[in-house]
PDB file of C-alpha atoms in Angstrom:
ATOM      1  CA  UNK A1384      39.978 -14.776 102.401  1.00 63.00           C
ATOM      2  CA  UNK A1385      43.683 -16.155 101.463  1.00 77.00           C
ATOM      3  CA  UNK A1386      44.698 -12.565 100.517  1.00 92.00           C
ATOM      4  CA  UNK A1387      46.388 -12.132  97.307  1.00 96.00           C
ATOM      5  CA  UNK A1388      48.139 -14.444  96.290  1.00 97.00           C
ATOM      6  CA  UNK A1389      51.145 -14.488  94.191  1.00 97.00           C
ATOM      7  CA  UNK A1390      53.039 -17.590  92.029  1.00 97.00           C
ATOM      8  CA  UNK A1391      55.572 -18.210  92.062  1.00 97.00           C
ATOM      9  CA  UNK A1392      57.568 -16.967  95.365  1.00 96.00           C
ATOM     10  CA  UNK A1393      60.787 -17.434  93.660  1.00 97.00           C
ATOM     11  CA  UNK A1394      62.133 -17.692  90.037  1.00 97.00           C
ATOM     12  CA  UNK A1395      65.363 -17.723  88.237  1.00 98.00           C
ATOM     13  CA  UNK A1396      65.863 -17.662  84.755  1.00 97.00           C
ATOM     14  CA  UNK A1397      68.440 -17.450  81.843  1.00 97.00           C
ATOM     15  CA  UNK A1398      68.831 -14.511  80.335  1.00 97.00           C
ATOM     16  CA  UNK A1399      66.281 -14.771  77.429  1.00 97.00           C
ATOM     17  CA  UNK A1400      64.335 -16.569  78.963  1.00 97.00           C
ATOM     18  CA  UNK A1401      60.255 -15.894  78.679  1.00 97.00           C
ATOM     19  CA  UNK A1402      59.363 -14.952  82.430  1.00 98.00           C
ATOM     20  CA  UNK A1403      55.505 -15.054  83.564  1.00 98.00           C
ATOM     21  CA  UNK A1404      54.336 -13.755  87.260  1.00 98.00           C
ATOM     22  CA  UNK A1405      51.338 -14.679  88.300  1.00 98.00           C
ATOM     23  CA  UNK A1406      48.567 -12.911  90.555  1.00 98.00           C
ATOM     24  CA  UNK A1407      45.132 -13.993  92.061  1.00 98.00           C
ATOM     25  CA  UNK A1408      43.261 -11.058  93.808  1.00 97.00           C
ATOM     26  CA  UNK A1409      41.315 -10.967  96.764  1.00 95.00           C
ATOM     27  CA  UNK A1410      37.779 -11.696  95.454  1.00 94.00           C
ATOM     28  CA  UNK A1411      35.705  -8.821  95.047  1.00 91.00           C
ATOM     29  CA  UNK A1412      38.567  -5.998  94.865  1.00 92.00           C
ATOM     30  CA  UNK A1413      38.173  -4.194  91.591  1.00 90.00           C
ATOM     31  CA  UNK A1414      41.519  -2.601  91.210  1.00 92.00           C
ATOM     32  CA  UNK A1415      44.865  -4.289  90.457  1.00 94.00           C
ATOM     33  CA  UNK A1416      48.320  -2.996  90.822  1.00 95.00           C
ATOM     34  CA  UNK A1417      51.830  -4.411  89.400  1.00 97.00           C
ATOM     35  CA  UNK A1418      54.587  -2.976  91.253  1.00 96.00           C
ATOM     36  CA  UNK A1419      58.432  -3.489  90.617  1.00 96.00           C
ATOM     37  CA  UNK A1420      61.054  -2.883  93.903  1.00 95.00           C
ATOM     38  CA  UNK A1421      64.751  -2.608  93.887  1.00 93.00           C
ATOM     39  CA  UNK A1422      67.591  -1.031  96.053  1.00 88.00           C
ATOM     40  CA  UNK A1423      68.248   1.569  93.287  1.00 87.00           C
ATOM     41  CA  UNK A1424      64.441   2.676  92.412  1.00 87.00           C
ATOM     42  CA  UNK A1425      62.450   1.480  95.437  1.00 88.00           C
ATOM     43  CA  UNK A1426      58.813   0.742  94.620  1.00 92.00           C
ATOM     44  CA  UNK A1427      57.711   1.497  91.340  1.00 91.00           C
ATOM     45  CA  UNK A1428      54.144   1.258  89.765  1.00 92.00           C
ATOM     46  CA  UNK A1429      54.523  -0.850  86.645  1.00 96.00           C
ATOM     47  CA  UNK A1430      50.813  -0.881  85.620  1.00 96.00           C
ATOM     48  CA  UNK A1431      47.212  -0.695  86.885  1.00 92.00           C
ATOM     49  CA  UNK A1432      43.983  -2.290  86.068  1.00 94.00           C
ATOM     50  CA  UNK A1433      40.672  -1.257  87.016  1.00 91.00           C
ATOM     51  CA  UNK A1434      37.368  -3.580  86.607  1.00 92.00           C
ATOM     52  CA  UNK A1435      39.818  -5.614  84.335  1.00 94.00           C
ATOM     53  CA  UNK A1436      40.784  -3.073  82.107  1.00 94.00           C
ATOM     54  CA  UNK A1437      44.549  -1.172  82.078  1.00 94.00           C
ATOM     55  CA  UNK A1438      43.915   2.281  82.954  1.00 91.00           C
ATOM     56  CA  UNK A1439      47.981   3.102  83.488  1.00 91.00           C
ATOM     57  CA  UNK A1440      50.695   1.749  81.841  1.00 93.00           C
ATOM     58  CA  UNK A1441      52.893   4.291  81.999  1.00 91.00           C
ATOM     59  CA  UNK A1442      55.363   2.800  84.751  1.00 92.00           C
ATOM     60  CA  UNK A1443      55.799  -0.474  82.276  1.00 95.00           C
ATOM     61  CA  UNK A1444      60.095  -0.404  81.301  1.00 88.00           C
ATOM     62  CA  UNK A1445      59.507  -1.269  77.558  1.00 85.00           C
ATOM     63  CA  UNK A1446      58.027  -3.622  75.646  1.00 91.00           C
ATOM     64  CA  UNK A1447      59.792  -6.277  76.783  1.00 95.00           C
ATOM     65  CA  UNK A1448      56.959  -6.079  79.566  1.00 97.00           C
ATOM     66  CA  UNK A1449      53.257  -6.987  79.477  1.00 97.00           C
ATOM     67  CA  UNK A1450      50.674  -7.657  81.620  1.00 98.00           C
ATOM     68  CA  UNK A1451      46.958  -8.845  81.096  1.00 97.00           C
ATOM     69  CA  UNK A1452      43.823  -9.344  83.330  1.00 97.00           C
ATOM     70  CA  UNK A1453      41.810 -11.642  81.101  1.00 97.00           C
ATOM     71  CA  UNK A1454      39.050 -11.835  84.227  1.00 95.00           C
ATOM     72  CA  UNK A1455      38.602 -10.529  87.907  1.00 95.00           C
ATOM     73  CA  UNK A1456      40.154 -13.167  89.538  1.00 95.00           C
ATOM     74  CA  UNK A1457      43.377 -13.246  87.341  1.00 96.00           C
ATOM     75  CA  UNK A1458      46.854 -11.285  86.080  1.00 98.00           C
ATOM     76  CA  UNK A1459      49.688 -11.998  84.610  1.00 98.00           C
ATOM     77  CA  UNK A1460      53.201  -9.827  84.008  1.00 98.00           C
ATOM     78  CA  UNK A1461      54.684 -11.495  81.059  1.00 98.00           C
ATOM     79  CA  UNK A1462      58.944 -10.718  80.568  1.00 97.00           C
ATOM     80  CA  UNK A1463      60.486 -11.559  76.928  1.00 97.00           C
ATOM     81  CA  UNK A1464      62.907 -11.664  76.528  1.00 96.00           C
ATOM     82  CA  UNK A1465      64.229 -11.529  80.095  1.00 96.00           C
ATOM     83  CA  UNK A1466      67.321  -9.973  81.088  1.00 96.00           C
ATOM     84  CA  UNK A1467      69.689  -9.164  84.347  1.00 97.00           C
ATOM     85  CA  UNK A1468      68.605  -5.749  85.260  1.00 95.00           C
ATOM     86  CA  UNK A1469      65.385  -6.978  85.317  1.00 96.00           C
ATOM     87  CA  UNK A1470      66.245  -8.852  88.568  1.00 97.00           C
ATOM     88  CA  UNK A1471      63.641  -7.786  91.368  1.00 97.00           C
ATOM     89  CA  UNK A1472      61.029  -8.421  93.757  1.00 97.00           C
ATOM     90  CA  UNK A1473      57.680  -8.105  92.263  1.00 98.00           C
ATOM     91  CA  UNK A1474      54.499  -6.974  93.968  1.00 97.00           C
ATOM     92  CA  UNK A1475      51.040  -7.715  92.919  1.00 97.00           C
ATOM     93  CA  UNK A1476      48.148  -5.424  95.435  1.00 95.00           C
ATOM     94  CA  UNK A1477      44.239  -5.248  94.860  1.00 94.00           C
ATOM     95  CA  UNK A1478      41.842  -2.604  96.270  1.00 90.00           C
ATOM     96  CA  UNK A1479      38.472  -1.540  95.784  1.00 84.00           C
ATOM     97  CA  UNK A1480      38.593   1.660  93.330  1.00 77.00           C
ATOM     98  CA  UNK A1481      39.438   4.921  95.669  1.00 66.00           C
ATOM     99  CA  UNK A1482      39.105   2.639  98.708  1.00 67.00           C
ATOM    100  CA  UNK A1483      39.563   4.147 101.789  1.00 74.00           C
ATOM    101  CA  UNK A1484      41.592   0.433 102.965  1.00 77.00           C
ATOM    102  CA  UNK A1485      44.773   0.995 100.978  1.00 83.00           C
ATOM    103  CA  UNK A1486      46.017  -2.034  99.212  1.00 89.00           C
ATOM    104  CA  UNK A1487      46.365  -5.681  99.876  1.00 92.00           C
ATOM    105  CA  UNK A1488      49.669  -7.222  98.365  1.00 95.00           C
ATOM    106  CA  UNK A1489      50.864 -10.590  98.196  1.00 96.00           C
ATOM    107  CA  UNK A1490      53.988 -11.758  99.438  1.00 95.00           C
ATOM    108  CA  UNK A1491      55.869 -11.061  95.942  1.00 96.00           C
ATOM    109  CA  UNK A1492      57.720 -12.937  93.475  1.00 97.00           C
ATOM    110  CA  UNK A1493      61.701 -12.601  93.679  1.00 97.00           C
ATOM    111  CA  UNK A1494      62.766 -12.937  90.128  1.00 98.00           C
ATOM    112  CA  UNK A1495      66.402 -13.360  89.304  1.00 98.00           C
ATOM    113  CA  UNK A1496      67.588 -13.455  85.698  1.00 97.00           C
ATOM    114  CA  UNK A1497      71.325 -14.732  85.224  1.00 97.00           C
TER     115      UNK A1497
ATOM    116  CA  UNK B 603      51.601  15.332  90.625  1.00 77.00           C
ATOM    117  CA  UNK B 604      51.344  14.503  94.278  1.00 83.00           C
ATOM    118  CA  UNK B 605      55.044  13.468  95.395  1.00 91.00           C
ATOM    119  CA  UNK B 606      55.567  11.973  98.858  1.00 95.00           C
ATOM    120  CA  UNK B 607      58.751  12.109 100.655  1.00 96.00           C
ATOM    121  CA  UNK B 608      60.411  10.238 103.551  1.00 96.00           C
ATOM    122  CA  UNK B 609      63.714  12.154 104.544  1.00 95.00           C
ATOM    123  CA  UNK B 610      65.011   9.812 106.824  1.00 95.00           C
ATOM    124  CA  UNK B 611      66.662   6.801 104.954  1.00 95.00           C
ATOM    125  CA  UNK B 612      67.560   4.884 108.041  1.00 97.00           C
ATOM    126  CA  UNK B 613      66.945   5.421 111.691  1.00 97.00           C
ATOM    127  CA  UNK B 614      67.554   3.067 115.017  1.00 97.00           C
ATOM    128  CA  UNK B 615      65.985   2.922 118.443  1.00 97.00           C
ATOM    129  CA  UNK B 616      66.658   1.339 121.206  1.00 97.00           C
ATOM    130  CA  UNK B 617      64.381  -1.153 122.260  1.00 97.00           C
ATOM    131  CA  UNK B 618      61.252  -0.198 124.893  1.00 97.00           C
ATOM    132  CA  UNK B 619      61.934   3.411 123.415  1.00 97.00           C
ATOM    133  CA  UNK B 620      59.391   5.331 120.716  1.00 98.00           C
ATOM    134  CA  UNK B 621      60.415   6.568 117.997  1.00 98.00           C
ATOM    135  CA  UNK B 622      58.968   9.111 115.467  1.00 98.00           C
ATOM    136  CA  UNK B 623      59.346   8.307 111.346  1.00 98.00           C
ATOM    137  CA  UNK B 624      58.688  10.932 109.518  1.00 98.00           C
ATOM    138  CA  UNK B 625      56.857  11.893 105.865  1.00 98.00           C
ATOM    139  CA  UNK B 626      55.732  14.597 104.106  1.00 98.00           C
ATOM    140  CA  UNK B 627      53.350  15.299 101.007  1.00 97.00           C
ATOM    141  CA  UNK B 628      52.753  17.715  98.019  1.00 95.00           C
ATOM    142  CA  UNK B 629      49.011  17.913  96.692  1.00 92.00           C
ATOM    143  CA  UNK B 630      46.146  20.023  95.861  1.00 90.00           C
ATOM    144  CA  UNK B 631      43.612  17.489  96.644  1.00 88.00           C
ATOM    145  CA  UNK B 632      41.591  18.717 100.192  1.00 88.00           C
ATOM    146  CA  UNK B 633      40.365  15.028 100.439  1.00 89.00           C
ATOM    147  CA  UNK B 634      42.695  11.737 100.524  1.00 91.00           C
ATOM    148  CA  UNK B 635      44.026   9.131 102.516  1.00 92.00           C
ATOM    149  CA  UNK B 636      47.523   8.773 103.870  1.00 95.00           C
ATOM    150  CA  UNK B 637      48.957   5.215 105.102  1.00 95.00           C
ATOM    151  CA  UNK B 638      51.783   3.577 106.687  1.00 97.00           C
ATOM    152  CA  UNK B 639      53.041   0.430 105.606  1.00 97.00           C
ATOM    153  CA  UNK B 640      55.568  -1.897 107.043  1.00 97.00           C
ATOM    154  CA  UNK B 641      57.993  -4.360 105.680  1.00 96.00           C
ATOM    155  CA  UNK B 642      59.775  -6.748 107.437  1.00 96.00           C
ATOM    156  CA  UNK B 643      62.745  -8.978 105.982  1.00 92.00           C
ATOM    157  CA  UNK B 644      60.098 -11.146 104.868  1.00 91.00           C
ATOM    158  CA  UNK B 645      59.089  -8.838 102.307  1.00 92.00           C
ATOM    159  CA  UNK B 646      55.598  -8.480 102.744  1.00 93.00           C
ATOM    160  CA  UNK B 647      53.884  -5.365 102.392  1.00 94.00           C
ATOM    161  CA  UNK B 648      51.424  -5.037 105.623  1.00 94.00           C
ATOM    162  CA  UNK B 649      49.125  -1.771 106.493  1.00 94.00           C
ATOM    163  CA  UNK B 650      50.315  -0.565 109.932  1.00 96.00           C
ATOM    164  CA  UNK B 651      47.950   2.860 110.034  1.00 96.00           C
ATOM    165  CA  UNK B 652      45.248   4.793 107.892  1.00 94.00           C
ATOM    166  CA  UNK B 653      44.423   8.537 108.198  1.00 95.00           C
ATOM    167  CA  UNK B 654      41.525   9.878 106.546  1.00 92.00           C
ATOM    168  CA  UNK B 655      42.315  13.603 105.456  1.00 92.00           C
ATOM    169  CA  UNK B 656      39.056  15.178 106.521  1.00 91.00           C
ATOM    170  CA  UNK B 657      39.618  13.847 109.955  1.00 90.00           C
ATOM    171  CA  UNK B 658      41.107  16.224 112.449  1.00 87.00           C
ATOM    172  CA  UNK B 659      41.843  13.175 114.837  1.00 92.00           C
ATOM    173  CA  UNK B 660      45.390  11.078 114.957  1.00 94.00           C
ATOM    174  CA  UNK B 661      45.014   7.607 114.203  1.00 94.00           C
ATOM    175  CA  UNK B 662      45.785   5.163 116.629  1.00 94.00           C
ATOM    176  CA  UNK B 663      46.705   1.498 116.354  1.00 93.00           C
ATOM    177  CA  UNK B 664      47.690  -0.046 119.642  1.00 95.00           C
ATOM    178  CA  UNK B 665      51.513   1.403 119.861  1.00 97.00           C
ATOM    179  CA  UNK B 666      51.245   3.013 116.376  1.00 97.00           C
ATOM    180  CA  UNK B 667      50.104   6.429 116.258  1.00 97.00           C
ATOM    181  CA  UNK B 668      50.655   9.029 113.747  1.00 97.00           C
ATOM    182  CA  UNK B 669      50.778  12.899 113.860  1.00 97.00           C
ATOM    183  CA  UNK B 670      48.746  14.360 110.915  1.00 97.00           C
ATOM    184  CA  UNK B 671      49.006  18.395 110.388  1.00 96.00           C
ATOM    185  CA  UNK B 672      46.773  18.859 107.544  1.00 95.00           C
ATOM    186  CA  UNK B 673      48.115  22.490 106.722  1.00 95.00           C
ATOM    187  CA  UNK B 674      52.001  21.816 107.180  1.00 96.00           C
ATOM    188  CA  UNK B 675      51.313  18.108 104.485  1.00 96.00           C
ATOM    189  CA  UNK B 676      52.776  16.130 107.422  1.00 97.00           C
ATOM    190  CA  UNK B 677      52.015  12.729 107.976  1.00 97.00           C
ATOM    191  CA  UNK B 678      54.324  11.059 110.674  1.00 98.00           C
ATOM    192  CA  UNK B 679      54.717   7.519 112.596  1.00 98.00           C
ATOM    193  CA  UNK B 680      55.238   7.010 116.345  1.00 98.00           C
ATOM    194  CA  UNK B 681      56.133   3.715 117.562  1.00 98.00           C
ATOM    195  CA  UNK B 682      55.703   3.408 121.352  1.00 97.00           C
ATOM    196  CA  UNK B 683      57.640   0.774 123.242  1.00 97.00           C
ATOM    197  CA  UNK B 684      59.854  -0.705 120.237  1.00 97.00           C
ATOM    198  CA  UNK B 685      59.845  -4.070 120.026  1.00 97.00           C
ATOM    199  CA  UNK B 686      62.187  -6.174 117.997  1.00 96.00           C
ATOM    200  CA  UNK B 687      59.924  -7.342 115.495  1.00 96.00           C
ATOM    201  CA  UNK B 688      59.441  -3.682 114.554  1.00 97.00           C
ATOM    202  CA  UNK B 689      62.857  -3.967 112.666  1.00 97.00           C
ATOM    203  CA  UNK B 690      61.303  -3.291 109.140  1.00 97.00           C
ATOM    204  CA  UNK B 691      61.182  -1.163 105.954  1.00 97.00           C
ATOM    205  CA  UNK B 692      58.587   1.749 106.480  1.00 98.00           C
ATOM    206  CA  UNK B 693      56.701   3.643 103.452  1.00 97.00           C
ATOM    207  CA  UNK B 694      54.561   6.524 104.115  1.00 97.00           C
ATOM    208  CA  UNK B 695      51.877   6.734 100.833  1.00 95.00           C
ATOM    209  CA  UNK B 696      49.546   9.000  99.654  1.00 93.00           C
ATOM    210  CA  UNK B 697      45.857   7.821  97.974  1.00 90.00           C
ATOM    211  CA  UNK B 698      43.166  10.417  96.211  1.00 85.00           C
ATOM    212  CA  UNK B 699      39.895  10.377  96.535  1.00 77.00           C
ATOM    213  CA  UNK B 700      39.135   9.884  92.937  1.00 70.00           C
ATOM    214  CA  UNK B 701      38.110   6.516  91.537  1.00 59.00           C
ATOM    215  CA  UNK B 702      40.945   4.769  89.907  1.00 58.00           C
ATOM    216  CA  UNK B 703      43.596   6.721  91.899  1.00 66.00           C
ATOM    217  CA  UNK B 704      46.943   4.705  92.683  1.00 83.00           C
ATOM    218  CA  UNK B 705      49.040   4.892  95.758  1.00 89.00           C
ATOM    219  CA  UNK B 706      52.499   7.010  95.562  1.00 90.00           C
ATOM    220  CA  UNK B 707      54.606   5.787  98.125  1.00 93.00           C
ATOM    221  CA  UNK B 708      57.336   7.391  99.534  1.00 94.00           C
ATOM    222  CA  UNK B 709      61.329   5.802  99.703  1.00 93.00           C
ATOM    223  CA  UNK B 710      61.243   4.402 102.664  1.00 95.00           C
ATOM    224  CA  UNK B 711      62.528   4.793 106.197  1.00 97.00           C
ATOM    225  CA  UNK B 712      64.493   1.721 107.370  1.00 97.00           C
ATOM    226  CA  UNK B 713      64.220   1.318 110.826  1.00 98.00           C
ATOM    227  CA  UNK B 714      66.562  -0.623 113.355  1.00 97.00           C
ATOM    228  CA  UNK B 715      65.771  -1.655 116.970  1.00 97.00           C
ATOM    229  CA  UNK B 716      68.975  -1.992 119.282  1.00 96.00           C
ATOM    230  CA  UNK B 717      68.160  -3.985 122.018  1.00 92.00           C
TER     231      UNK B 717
END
Protein backbone atom coordinates (compact mmCIF):
# COMPACT_ATOMS: atom_id res chain seq x y z
CA UNK A 1 0.00 0.00 0.00
CA UNK A 2 1.49 3.68 -0.88
CA UNK A 3 0.14 4.95 2.50
CA UNK A 4 -1.77 8.06 2.43
CA UNK A 5 -1.03 10.15 0.30
CA UNK A 6 -1.24 13.81 0.28
CA UNK A 7 -1.13 16.63 -2.86
CA UNK A 8 0.34 18.78 -2.99
CA UNK A 9 3.65 18.71 -0.64
CA UNK A 10 3.99 22.35 -0.93
CA UNK A 11 1.79 25.41 -1.81
CA UNK A 12 1.93 29.11 -1.70
CA UNK A 13 -0.68 31.36 -2.40
CA UNK A 14 -1.83 35.08 -2.44
CA UNK A 15 -3.75 36.13 0.07
CA UNK A 16 -7.31 35.50 -1.34
CA UNK A 17 -6.48 33.09 -3.03
CA UNK A 18 -8.94 29.75 -3.19
CA UNK A 19 -6.61 26.99 -1.54
CA UNK A 20 -7.57 23.12 -2.05
CA UNK A 21 -5.52 20.15 -0.13
CA UNK A 22 -5.89 17.08 -1.29
CA UNK A 23 -5.95 13.49 0.44
CA UNK A 24 -6.10 9.81 -0.84
CA UNK A 25 -6.49 7.22 2.05
CA UNK A 26 -5.07 4.01 2.50
CA UNK A 27 -7.68 1.71 0.86
CA UNK A 28 -9.90 0.09 3.13
CA UNK A 29 -9.48 2.54 6.29
CA UNK A 30 -12.88 3.89 7.14
CA UNK A 31 -12.01 6.89 9.17
CA UNK A 32 -10.46 10.17 7.98
CA UNK A 33 -8.84 12.88 9.92
CA UNK A 34 -7.83 16.65 8.85
CA UNK A 35 -5.39 17.98 11.16
CA UNK A 36 -3.84 21.60 11.21
CA UNK A 37 -0.05 22.08 13.05
CA UNK A 38 1.69 25.22 13.97
CA UNK A 39 4.39 26.45 16.51
CA UNK A 40 1.68 28.40 18.44
CA UNK A 41 -1.25 25.60 18.60
CA UNK A 42 0.58 22.35 17.84
CA UNK A 43 -1.66 19.70 16.28
CA UNK A 44 -5.11 20.48 16.01
CA UNK A 45 -8.09 18.28 14.76
CA UNK A 46 -9.81 20.30 12.06
CA UNK A 47 -12.48 17.69 11.12
CA UNK A 48 -13.29 13.96 10.96
CA UNK A 49 -15.07 11.68 8.66
CA UNK A 50 -16.25 8.34 9.28
CA UNK A 51 -17.53 5.81 6.38
CA UNK A 52 -17.55 9.14 4.32
CA UNK A 53 -19.65 11.07 6.38
CA UNK A 54 -18.38 14.24 8.86
CA UNK A 55 -19.02 13.15 12.25
CA UNK A 56 -16.81 16.30 13.89
CA UNK A 57 -16.40 19.51 12.69
CA UNK A 58 -15.95 21.23 15.54
CA UNK A 59 -12.03 21.92 15.23
CA UNK A 60 -12.85 23.67 11.59
CA UNK A 61 -11.54 27.84 12.19
CA UNK A 62 -14.62 29.33 10.35
CA UNK A 63 -16.20 29.14 7.38
CA UNK A 64 -13.60 30.11 5.44
CA UNK A 65 -12.80 26.23 5.79
CA UNK A 66 -14.43 23.16 4.24
CA UNK A 67 -13.77 19.85 3.66
CA UNK A 68 -15.68 17.00 1.74
CA UNK A 69 -15.26 13.17 1.24
CA UNK A 70 -17.39 12.69 -1.85
CA UNK A 71 -16.15 8.71 -1.77
CA UNK A 72 -13.77 6.35 0.29
CA UNK A 73 -10.88 6.88 -1.55
CA UNK A 74 -11.05 10.78 -1.59
CA UNK A 75 -10.94 14.35 0.60
CA UNK A 76 -10.52 17.55 0.07
CA UNK A 77 -9.92 20.80 2.63
CA UNK A 78 -11.08 23.65 0.59
CA UNK A 79 -9.60 27.51 1.97
CA UNK A 80 -11.55 30.76 0.56
CA UNK A 81 -10.65 33.03 0.80
CA UNK A 82 -7.13 32.27 2.03
CA UNK A 83 -5.25 34.33 4.31
CA UNK A 84 -1.66 34.61 6.29
CA UNK A 85 -2.48 33.12 9.58
CA UNK A 86 -3.67 30.39 7.84
CA UNK A 87 -0.03 29.45 7.00
CA UNK A 88 0.64 25.74 8.23
CA UNK A 89 1.49 22.28 7.73
CA UNK A 90 -1.49 20.21 7.07
CA UNK A 91 -2.02 16.58 7.99
CA UNK A 92 -4.36 14.21 6.41
CA UNK A 93 -4.43 10.37 8.69
CA UNK A 94 -6.90 7.35 8.02
CA UNK A 95 -7.73 4.50 10.45
CA UNK A 96 -10.11 1.87 10.75
CA UNK A 97 -13.02 3.18 13.22
CA UNK A 98 -11.67 2.58 17.05
CA UNK A 99 -8.67 0.76 15.55
CA UNK A 100 -6.39 -0.51 17.82
CA UNK A 101 -3.31 0.69 14.93
CA UNK A 102 -3.52 4.42 15.55
CA UNK A 103 -3.43 6.48 12.46
CA UNK A 104 -1.62 6.52 9.20
CA UNK A 105 -0.75 10.17 7.96
CA UNK A 106 0.71 11.36 4.92
CA UNK A 107 3.63 13.39 4.67
CA UNK A 108 1.50 16.81 4.82
CA UNK A 109 0.97 19.73 2.77
CA UNK A 110 3.01 23.00 3.85
CA UNK A 111 0.75 25.78 2.86
CA UNK A 112 2.01 29.31 2.91
CA UNK A 113 -0.32 32.22 2.15
CA UNK A 114 1.53 35.68 1.49
CA UNK B 1 -12.88 15.31 27.93
CA UNK B 2 -9.78 13.18 27.98
CA UNK B 3 -6.72 15.77 27.93
CA UNK B 4 -3.19 14.43 27.44
CA UNK B 5 -0.19 16.18 28.57
CA UNK B 6 3.55 16.12 27.79
CA UNK B 7 5.42 18.35 30.45
CA UNK B 8 8.63 18.31 29.00
CA UNK B 9 8.83 20.78 25.97
CA UNK B 10 12.36 19.96 25.05
CA UNK B 11 14.87 17.51 26.34
CA UNK B 12 18.59 16.33 25.01
CA UNK B 13 20.65 13.20 25.42
CA UNK B 14 23.71 12.36 24.71
CA UNK B 15 24.19 9.93 22.18
CA UNK B 16 24.49 5.86 23.17
CA UNK B 17 22.54 7.13 26.37
CA UNK B 18 18.51 6.34 27.09
CA UNK B 19 16.43 8.61 27.80
CA UNK B 20 12.88 8.64 29.35
CA UNK B 21 9.96 11.16 27.65
CA UNK B 22 7.35 11.49 29.59
CA UNK B 23 3.18 11.83 29.29
CA UNK B 24 0.38 11.74 31.24
CA UNK B 25 -3.54 11.33 30.73
CA UNK B 26 -7.00 12.33 32.20
CA UNK B 27 -9.99 9.84 31.40
CA UNK B 28 -12.73 7.79 32.70
CA UNK B 29 -12.58 5.29 30.02
CA UNK B 30 -11.06 1.67 31.69
CA UNK B 31 -10.36 0.60 28.01
CA UNK B 32 -8.15 2.62 25.31
CA UNK B 33 -5.08 2.77 23.55
CA UNK B 34 -2.14 5.03 24.16
CA UNK B 35 0.65 5.70 21.32
CA UNK B 36 3.83 7.30 20.65
CA UNK B 37 4.52 9.02 17.62
CA UNK B 38 7.64 10.47 16.20
CA UNK B 39 8.47 13.31 13.95
CA UNK B 40 11.51 13.97 12.42
CA UNK B 41 12.46 17.31 10.47
CA UNK B 42 10.90 15.71 7.66
CA UNK B 43 7.61 16.14 9.06
CA UNK B 44 6.13 12.93 8.88
CA UNK B 45 4.06 11.58 11.46
CA UNK B 46 5.37 7.78 12.12
CA UNK B 47 3.96 5.28 15.03
CA UNK B 48 6.99 4.45 17.23
CA UNK B 49 4.87 2.30 20.09
CA UNK B 50 1.21 1.09 20.93
CA UNK B 51 -0.08 0.13 24.43
CA UNK B 52 -3.26 -1.50 24.79
CA UNK B 53 -4.88 -0.35 28.22
CA UNK B 54 -6.10 -3.72 29.39
CA UNK B 55 -2.62 -5.02 29.06
CA UNK B 56 -0.57 -5.13 32.20
CA UNK B 57 2.66 -5.68 30.00
CA UNK B 58 5.15 -2.68 28.67
CA UNK B 59 5.39 -2.51 25.11
CA UNK B 60 8.48 -3.07 23.50
CA UNK B 61 9.81 -2.05 20.11
CA UNK B 62 13.45 -2.90 19.61
CA UNK B 63 15.08 0.19 21.73
CA UNK B 64 11.63 1.76 22.37
CA UNK B 65 9.94 0.76 25.39
CA UNK B 66 7.39 2.49 27.36
CA UNK B 67 6.38 2.43 31.10
CA UNK B 68 2.53 2.22 31.42
CA UNK B 69 1.02 2.62 35.18
CA UNK B 70 -2.55 2.20 34.53
CA UNK B 71 -3.64 3.68 38.04
CA UNK B 72 -1.14 6.76 38.20
CA UNK B 73 -2.56 7.69 33.89
CA UNK B 74 1.15 7.44 32.98
CA UNK B 75 2.25 6.59 29.73
CA UNK B 76 6.09 7.17 29.21
CA UNK B 77 8.92 6.58 26.37
CA UNK B 78 12.38 5.07 26.89
CA UNK B 79 14.81 5.27 24.20
CA UNK B 80 17.77 2.92 24.75
CA UNK B 81 21.07 3.64 23.05
CA UNK B 82 20.16 7.14 21.30
CA UNK B 83 20.99 7.33 18.04
CA UNK B 84 21.13 10.44 15.96
CA UNK B 85 18.32 9.86 13.84
CA UNK B 86 16.22 9.86 17.01
CA UNK B 87 16.46 13.76 16.89
CA UNK B 88 12.61 14.28 16.40
CA UNK B 89 9.32 15.80 17.64
CA UNK B 90 7.59 13.24 20.08
CA UNK B 91 3.61 13.18 20.81
CA UNK B 92 2.23 10.94 23.34
CA UNK B 93 -1.84 10.38 22.26
CA UNK B 94 -4.64 8.97 23.72
CA UNK B 95 -7.48 6.75 21.52
CA UNK B 96 -11.03 5.32 23.09
CA UNK B 97 -12.38 2.37 22.54
CA UNK B 98 -15.54 3.64 21.07
CA UNK B 99 -16.18 3.59 17.33
CA UNK B 100 -15.57 6.90 15.78
CA UNK B 101 -13.22 8.05 18.60
CA UNK B 102 -10.32 10.54 17.46
CA UNK B 103 -6.83 10.69 18.76
CA UNK B 104 -5.91 13.68 21.36
CA UNK B 105 -2.41 14.15 21.19
CA UNK B 106 -0.39 15.69 23.55
CA UNK B 107 2.21 19.04 22.79
CA UNK B 108 5.00 17.44 22.16
CA UNK B 109 8.39 16.66 23.62
CA UNK B 110 11.25 17.79 21.33
CA UNK B 111 14.05 15.75 21.73
CA UNK B 112 17.85 16.46 20.91
CA UNK B 113 20.72 13.91 20.67
CA UNK B 114 24.29 15.42 21.48
CA UNK B 115 26.71 13.34 20.10
Amino acid sequence: DAGVIQSPRHEVTEMGQEVTLRCKPISGHNSLFWYRQTMMRGLELLIYFNNNVPIDDSGMPEDRFSAKMPNASFSTLKIQPSEPRDSAVYFCASSFSGGRDGYTFGSGTRLTVV
Amino acid sequence: AQTVTQSQPEMSVQEAETVTLSCTYDTSESDYYLFWYKQPPSRQMILVIRQEAYKQQNATENRFSVNFQKAAKSFSLKISDSQLGDAAMYFCAYRGMNRDDKIIFGKGTRLHILP
